[in-house]
PDB file of C-alpha atoms and ligand atoms in Angstrom:
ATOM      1  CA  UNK A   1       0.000   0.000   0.000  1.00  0.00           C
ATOM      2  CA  UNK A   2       0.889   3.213  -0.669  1.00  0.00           C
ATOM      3  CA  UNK A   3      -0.001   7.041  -0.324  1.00  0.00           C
ATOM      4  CA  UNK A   4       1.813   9.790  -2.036  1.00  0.00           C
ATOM      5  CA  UNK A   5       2.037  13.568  -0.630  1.00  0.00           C
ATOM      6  CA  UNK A   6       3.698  16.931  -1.423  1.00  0.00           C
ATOM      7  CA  UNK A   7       4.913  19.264   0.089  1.00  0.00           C
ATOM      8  CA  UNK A   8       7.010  22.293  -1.244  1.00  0.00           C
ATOM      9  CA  UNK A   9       8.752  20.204  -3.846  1.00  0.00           C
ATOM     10  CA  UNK A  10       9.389  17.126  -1.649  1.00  0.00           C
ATOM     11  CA  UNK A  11       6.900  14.088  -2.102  1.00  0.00           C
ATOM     12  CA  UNK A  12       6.104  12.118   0.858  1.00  0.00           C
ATOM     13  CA  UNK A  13       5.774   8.004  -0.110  1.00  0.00           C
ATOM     14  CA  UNK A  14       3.855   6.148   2.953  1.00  0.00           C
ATOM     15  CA  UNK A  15       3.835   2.650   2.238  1.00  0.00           C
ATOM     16  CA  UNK A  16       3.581  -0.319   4.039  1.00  0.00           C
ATOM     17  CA  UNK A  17       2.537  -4.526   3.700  1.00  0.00           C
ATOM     18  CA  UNK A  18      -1.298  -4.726   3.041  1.00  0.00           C
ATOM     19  CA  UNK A  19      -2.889  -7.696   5.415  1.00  0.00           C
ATOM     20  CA  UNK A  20      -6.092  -7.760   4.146  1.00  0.00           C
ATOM     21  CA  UNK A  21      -7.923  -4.360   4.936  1.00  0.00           C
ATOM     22  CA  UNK A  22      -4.701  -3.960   7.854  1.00  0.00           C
ATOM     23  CA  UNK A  23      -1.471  -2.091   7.261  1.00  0.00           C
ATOM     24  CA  UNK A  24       0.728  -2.346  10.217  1.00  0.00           C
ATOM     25  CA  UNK A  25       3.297   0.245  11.168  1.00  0.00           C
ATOM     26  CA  UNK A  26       3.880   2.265   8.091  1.00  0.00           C
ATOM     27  CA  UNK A  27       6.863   3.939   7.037  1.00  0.00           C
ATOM     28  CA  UNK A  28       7.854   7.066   5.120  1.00  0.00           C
ATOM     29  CA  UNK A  29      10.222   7.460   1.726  1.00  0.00           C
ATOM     30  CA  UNK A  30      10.849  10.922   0.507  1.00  0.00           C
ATOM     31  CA  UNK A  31      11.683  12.374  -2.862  1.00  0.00           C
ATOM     32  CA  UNK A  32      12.799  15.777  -3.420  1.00  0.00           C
ATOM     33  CA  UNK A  33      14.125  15.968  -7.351  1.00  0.00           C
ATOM     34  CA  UNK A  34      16.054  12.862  -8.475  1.00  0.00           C
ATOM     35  CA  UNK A  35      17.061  12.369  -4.918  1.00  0.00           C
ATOM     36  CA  UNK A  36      15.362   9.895  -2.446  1.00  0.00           C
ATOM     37  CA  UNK A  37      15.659   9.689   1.181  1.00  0.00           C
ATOM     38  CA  UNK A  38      15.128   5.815   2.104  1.00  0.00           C
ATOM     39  CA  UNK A  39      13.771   3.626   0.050  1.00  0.00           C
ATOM     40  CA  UNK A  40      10.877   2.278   2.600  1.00  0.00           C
ATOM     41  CA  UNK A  41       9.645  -1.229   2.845  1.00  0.00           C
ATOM     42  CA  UNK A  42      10.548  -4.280  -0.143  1.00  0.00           C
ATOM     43  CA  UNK A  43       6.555  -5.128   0.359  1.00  0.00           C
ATOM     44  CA  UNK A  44       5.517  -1.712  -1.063  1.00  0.00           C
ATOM     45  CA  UNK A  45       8.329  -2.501  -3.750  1.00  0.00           C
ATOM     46  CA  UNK A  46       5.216  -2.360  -6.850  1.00  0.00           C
ATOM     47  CA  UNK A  47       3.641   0.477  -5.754  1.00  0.00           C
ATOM     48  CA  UNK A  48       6.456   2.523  -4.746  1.00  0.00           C
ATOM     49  CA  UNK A  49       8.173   2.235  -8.066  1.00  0.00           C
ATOM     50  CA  UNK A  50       5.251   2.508  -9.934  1.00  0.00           C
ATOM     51  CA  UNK A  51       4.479   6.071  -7.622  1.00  0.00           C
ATOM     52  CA  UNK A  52       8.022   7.270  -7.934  1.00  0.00           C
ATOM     53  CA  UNK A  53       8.189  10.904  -9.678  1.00  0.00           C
ATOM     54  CA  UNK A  54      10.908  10.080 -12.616  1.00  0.00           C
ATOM     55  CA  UNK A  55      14.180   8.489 -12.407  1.00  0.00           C
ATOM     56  CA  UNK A  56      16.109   8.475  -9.551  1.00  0.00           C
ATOM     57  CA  UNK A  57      20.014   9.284  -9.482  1.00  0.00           C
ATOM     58  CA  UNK A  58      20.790   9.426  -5.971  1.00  0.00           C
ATOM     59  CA  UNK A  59      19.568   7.356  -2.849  1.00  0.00           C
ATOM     60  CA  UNK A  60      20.539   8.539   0.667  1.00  0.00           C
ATOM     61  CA  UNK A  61      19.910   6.020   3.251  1.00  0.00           C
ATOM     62  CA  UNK A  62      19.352   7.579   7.193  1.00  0.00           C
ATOM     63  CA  UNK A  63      20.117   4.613   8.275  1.00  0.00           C
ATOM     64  CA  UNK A  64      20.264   0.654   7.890  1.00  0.00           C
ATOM     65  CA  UNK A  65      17.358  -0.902   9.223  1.00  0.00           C
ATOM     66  CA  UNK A  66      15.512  -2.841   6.982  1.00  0.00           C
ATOM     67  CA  UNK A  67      12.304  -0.277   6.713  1.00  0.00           C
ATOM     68  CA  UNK A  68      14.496   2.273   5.270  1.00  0.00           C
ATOM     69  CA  UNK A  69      16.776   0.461   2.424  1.00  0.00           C
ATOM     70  CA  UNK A  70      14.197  -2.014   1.808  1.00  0.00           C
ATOM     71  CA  UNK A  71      13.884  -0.860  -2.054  1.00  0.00           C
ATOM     72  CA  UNK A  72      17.627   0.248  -2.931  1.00  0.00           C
ATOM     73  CA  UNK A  73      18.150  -2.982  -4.579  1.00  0.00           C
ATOM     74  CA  UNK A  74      14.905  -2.284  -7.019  1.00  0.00           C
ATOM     75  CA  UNK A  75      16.068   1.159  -7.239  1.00  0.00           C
ATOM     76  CA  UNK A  76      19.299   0.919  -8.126  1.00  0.00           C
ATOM     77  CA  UNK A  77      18.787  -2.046 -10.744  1.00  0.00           C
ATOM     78  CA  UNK A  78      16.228   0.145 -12.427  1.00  0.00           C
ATOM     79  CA  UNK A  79      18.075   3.309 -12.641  1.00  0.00           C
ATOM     80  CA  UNK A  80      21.462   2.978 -11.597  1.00  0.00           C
ATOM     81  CA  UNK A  81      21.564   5.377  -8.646  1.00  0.00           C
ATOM     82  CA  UNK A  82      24.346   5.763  -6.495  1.00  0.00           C
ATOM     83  CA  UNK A  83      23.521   5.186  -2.603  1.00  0.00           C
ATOM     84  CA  UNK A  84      25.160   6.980   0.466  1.00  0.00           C
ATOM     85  CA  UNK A  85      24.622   6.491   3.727  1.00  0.00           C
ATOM     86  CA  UNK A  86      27.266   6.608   6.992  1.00  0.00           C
ATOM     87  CA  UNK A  87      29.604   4.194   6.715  1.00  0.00           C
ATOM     88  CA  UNK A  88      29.198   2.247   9.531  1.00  0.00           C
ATOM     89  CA  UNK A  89      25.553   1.384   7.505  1.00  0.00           C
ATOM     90  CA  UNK A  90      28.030   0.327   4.647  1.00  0.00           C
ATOM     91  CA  UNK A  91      28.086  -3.629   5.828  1.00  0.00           C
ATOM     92  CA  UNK A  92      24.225  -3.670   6.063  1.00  0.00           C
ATOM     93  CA  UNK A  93      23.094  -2.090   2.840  1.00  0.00           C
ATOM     94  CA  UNK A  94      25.750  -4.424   0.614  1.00  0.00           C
ATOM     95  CA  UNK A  95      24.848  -7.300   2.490  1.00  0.00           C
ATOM     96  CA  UNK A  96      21.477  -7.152   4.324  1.00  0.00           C
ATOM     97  CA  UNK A  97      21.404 -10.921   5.135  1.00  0.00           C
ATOM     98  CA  UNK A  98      23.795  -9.434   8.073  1.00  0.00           C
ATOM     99  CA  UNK A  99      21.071  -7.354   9.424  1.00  0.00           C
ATOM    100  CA  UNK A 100      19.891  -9.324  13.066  1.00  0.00           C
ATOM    101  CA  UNK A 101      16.145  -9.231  12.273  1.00  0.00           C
ATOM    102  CA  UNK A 102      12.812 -10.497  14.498  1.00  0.00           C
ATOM    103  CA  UNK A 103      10.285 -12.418  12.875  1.00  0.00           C
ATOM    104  CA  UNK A 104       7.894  -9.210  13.385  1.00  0.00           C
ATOM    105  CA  UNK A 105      10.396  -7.379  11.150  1.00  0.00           C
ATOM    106  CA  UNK A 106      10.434 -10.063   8.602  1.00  0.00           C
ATOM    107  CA  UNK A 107       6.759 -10.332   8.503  1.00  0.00           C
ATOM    108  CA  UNK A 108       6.058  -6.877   8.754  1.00  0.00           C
ATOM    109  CA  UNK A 109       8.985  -4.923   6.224  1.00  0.00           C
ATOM    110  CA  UNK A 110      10.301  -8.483   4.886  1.00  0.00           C
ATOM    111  CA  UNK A 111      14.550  -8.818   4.382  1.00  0.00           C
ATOM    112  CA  UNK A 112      16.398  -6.134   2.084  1.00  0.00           C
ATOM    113  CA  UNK A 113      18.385  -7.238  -1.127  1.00  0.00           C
ATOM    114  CA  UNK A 114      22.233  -6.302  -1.692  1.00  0.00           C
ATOM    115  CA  UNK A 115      23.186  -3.022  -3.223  1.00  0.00           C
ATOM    116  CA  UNK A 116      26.326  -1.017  -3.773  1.00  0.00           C
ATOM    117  CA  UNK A 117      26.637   1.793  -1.568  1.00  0.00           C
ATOM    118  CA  UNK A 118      29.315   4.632  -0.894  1.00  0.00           C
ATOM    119  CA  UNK A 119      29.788   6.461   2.806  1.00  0.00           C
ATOM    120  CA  UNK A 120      28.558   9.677   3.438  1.00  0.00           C
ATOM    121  CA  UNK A 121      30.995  12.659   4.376  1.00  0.00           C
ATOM    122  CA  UNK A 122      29.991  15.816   6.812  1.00  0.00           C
ATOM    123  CA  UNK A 123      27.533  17.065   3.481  1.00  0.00           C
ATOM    124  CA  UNK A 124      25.584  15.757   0.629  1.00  0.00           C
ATOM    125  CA  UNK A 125      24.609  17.955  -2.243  1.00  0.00           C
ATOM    126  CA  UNK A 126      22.331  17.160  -4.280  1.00  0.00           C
ATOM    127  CA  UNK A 127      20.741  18.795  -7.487  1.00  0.00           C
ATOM    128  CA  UNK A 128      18.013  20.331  -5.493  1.00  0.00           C
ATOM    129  CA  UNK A 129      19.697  20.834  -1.758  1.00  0.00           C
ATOM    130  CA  UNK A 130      23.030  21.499   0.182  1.00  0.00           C
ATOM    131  CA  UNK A 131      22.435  18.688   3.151  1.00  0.00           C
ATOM    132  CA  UNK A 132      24.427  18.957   6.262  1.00  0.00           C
ATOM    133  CA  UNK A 133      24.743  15.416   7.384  1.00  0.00           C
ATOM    134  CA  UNK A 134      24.292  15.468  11.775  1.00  0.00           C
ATOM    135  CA  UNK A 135      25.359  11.574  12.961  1.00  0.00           C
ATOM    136  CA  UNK A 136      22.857  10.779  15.718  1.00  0.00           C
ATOM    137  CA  UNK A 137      22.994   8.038  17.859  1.00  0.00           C
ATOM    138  CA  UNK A 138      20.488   6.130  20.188  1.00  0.00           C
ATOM    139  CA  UNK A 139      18.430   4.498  17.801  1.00  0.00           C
ATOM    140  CA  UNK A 140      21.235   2.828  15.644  1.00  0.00           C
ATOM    141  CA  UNK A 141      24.835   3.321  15.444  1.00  0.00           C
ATOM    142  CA  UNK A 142      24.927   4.624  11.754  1.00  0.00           C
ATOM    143  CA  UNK A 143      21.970   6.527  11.698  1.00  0.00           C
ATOM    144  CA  UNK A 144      22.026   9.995  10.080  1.00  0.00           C
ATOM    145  CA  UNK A 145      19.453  13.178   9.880  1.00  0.00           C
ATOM    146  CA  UNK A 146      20.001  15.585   6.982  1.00  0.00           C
ATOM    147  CA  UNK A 147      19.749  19.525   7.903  1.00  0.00           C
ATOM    148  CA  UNK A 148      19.198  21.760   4.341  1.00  0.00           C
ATOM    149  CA  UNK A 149      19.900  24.776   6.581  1.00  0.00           C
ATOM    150  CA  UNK A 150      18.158  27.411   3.268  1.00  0.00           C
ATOM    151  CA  UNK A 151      15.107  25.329   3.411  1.00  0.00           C
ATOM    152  CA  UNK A 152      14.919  25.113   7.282  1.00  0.00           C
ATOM    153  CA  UNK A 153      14.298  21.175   6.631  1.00  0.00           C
ATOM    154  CA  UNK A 154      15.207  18.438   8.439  1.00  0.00           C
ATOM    155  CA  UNK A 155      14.833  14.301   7.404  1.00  0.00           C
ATOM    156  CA  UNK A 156      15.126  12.788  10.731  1.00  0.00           C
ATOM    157  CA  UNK A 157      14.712   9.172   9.867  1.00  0.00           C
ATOM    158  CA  UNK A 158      13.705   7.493  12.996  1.00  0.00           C
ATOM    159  CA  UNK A 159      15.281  10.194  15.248  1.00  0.00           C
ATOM    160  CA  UNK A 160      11.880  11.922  15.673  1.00  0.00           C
ATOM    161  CA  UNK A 161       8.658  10.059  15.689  1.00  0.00           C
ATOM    162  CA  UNK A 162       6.377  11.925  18.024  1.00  0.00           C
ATOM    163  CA  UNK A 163       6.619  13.416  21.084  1.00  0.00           C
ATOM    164  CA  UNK A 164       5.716  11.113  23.836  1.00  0.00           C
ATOM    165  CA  UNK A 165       7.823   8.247  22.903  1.00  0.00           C
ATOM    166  CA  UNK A 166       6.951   5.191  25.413  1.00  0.00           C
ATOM    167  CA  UNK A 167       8.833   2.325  23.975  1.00  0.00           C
ATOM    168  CA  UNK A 168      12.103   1.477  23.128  1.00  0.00           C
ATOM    169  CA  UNK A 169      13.709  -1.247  21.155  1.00  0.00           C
ATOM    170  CA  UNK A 170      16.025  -3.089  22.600  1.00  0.00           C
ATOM    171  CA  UNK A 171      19.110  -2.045  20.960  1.00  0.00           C
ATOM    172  CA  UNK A 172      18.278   1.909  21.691  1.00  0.00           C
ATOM    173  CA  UNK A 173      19.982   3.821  24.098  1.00  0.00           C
ATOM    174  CA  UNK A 174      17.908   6.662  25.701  1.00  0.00           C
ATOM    175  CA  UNK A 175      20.566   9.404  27.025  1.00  0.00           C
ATOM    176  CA  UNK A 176      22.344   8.914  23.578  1.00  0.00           C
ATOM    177  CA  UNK A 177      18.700   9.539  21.741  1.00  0.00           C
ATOM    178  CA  UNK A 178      18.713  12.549  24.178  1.00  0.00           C
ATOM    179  CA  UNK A 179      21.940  14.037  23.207  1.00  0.00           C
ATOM    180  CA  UNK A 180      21.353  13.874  19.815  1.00  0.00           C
ATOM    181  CA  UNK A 181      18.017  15.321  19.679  1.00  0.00           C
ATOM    182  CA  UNK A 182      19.582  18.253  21.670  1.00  0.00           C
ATOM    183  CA  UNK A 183      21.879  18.337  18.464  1.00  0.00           C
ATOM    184  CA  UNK A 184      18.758  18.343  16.291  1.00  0.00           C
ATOM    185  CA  UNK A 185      16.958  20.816  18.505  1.00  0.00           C
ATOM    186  CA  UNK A 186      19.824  23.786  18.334  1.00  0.00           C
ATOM    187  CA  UNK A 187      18.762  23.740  14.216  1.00  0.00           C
ATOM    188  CA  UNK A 188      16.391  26.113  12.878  1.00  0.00           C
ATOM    189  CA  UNK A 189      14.085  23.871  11.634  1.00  0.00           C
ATOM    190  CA  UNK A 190      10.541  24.885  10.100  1.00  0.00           C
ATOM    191  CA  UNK A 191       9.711  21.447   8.900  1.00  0.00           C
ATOM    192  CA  UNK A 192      10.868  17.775   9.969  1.00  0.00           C
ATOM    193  CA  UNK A 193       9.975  15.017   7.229  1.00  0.00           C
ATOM    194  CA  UNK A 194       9.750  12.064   9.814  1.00  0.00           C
ATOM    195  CA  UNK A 195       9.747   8.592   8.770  1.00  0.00           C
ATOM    196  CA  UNK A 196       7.165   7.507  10.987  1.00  0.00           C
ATOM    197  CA  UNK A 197       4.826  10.682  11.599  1.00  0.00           C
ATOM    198  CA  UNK A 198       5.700  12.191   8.031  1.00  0.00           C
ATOM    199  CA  UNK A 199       5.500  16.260   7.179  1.00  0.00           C
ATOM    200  CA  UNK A 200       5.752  17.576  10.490  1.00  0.00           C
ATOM    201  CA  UNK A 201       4.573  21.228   9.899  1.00  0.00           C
ATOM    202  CA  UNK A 202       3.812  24.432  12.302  1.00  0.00           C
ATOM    203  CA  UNK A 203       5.640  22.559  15.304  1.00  0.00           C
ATOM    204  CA  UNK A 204       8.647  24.795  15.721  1.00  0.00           C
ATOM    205  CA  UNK A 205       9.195  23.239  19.149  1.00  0.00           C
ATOM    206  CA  UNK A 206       8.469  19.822  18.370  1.00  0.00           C
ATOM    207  CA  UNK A 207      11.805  18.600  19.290  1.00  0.00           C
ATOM    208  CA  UNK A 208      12.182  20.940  22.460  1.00  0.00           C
ATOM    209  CA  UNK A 209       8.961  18.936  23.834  1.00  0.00           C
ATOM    210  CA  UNK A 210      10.146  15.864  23.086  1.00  0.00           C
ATOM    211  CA  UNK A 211      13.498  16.909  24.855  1.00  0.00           C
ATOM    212  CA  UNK A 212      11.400  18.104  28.172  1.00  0.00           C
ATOM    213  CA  UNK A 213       9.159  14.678  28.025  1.00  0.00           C
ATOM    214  CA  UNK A 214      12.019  12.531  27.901  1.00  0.00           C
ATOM    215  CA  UNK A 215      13.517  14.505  30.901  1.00  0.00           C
ATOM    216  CA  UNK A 216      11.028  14.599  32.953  1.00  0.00           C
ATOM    217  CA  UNK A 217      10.311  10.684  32.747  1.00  0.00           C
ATOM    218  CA  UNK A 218      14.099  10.513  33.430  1.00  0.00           C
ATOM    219  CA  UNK A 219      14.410  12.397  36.128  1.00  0.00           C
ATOM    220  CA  UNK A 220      11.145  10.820  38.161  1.00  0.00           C
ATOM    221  CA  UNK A 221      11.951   7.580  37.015  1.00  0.00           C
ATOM    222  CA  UNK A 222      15.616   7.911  38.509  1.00  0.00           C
ATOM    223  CA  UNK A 223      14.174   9.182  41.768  1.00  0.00           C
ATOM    224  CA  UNK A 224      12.108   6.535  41.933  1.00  0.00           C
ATOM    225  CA  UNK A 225      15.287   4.250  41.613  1.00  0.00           C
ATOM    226  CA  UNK A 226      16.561   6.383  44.023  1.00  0.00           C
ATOM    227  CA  UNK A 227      13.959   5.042  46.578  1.00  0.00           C
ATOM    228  CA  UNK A 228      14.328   1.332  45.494  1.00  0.00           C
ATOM    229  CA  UNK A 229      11.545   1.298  43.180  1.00  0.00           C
ATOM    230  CA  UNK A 230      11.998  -1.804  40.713  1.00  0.00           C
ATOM    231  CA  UNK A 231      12.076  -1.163  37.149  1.00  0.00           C
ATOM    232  CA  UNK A 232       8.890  -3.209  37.058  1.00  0.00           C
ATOM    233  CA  UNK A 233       7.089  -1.002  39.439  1.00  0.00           C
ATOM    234  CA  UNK A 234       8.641   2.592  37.300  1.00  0.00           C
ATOM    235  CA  UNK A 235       7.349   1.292  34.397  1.00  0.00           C
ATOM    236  CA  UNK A 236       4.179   0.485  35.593  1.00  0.00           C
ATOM    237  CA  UNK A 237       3.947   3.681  37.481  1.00  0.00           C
ATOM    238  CA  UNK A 238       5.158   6.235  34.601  1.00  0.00           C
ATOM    239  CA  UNK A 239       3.871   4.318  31.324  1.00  0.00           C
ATOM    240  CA  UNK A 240       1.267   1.564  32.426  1.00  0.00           C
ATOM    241  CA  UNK A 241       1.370  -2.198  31.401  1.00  0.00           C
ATOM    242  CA  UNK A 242       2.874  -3.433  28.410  1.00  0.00           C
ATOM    243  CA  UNK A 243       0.338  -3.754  25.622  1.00  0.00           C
ATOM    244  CA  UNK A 244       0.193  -4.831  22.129  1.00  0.00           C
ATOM    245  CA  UNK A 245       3.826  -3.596  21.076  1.00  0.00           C
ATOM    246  CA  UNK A 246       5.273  -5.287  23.489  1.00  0.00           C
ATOM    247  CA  UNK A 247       3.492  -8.614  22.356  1.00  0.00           C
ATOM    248  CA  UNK A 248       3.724  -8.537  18.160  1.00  0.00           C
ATOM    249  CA  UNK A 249       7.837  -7.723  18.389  1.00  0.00           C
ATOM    250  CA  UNK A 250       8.128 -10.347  21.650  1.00  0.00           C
ATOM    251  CA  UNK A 251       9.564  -7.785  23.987  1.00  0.00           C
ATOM    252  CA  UNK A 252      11.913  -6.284  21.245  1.00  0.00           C
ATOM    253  CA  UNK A 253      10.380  -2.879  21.643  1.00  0.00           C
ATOM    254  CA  UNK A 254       8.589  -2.246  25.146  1.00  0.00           C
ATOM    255  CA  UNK A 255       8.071   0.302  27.861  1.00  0.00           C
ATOM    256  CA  UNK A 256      10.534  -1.426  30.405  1.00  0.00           C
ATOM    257  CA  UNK A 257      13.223  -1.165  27.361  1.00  0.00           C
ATOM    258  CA  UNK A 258      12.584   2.512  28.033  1.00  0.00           C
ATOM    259  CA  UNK A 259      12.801   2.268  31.520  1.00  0.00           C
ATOM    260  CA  UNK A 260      15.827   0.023  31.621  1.00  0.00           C
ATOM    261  CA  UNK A 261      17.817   2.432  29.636  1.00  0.00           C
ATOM    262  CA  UNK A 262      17.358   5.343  31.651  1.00  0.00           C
ATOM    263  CA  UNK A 263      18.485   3.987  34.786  1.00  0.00           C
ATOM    264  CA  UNK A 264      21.190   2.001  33.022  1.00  0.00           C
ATOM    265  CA  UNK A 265      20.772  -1.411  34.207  1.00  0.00           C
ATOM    266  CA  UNK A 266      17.931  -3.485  35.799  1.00  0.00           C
ATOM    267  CA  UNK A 267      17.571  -3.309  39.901  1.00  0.00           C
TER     268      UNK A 267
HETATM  269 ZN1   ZN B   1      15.053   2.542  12.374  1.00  0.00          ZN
END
């Protein structure tokens, strides 16, 4: 399935496996000229070709995971475009059988093909835009946002996704998301193209509240540590019981994940 958007010359692709009448946990591509930021999910592979807005000559990947190169391989084959991404994503994009993944992931965004891919340096420019490239950490080790400082746009991959955050995967690290969305949040940013929530418009301080939520869960759920609460009885406390998220990825994204990480290790 997928839906196509514009917005001031970018195009927003969300696309995601059809079950039936149910699309689970879509995810965002976007295109901005003959430049595309992720490639989204293999199971949209049809459609998104078929919706893409002439050839494409240069793919930048934000990061590895498989929701976000999952059509490079189609991509490149069909028009030869070069792909960048940071280069400790370089392993993963030329050989995605390397990439750990949960059944969820391989039912829901399916395995990524091989493709060639060059590492990014500290800019990309395009045809269209002058990216800065900002390396954020905390949701994967090679992830990158792009900052097109005339534009006041930022791609922010997976850094973003809402404000009120209250899972975390497994392999995420909460202070380092926090650090780098203070990076994020010193930009002047008028719009953030999100691969989750998509065109994030008139939210100037989007990222500042996301900042202050994530500190203040921090700092109540360390004083509860403080006070010997367990990290069961935090998580309870600040986010309620674990629900369906917690049961379709079998714990690999959940609200004691969250919890876990701020205080740094179970008590
Ligand atoms: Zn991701």
């Amino acid at each position: 399935m997928i839906r196509v958007n514009h917005h001031n010359g970018v195009i927003a692709y969300k696309m995601g496996r059809s079950l039936g009448p149910y699309v689970p946990y879509m995810t965002h591509a976007f295109q901005i000229g003959r430049t595309l930021i992720d490639t989204g999910t293999r199971f949209a592979e049809r459609e998104f070709l078929g919706a893409l807005a002439g050839s494409v000559k240069s793919i930048i990947n934000t990061h590895h995971h498989e929701d976000h190169i999952g059509n490079n391989n189609a991509i490149q084959k069909k028009f030869g475009s070069e792909i960048i991404a940071h280069p400790l994503a370089m392993k993963y994009i030329i050989d995605p059988k390397t990439i750990p993944l949960k059944p969820y992931q391989k039912a829901v965004w399916g395995r990524p093909l091989p493709s060639k891919a060059a590492p990014a340096g500290d800019s990309i420019n395009t045809e269209d835009c002058r990216f800065q490239v900002i390396h954020c950490t905390g949701h994967c080790d090679d992830h990158i946002c792009l900052y097109e400082p005339d534009k006041k746009w930022l791609f922010s991959g997976d850094m973003f996704c809402g404000i009120r955050n209250i899972y975390l995967r497994k392999d995420e690290t909460f202070p380092k998301q926090l650090e780098s969305l203070r990076k994020l949040a010193a930009l002047d940013i008028d719009v953030i193209f999100c691969a989750m929530k998509g065109v994030v418009t008139g939210r100037k301080h989007a990222l500042t509240e996301k900042i202050d939520f994530m500190e203040k869960l921090r700092d109540t759920a360390i004083e509860m540590n403080r006070k010997g609460r367990s990290v069961k009885e935090i998580t309870r406390r600040l986010l309620g019981f674990e629900d369906m998220m917690w049961a379709i990825t079998m714990g690999h994204f959940s609200k004691k994940n969250l919890i876990e990480s701020i205080i740094g290790s179970p008590v």
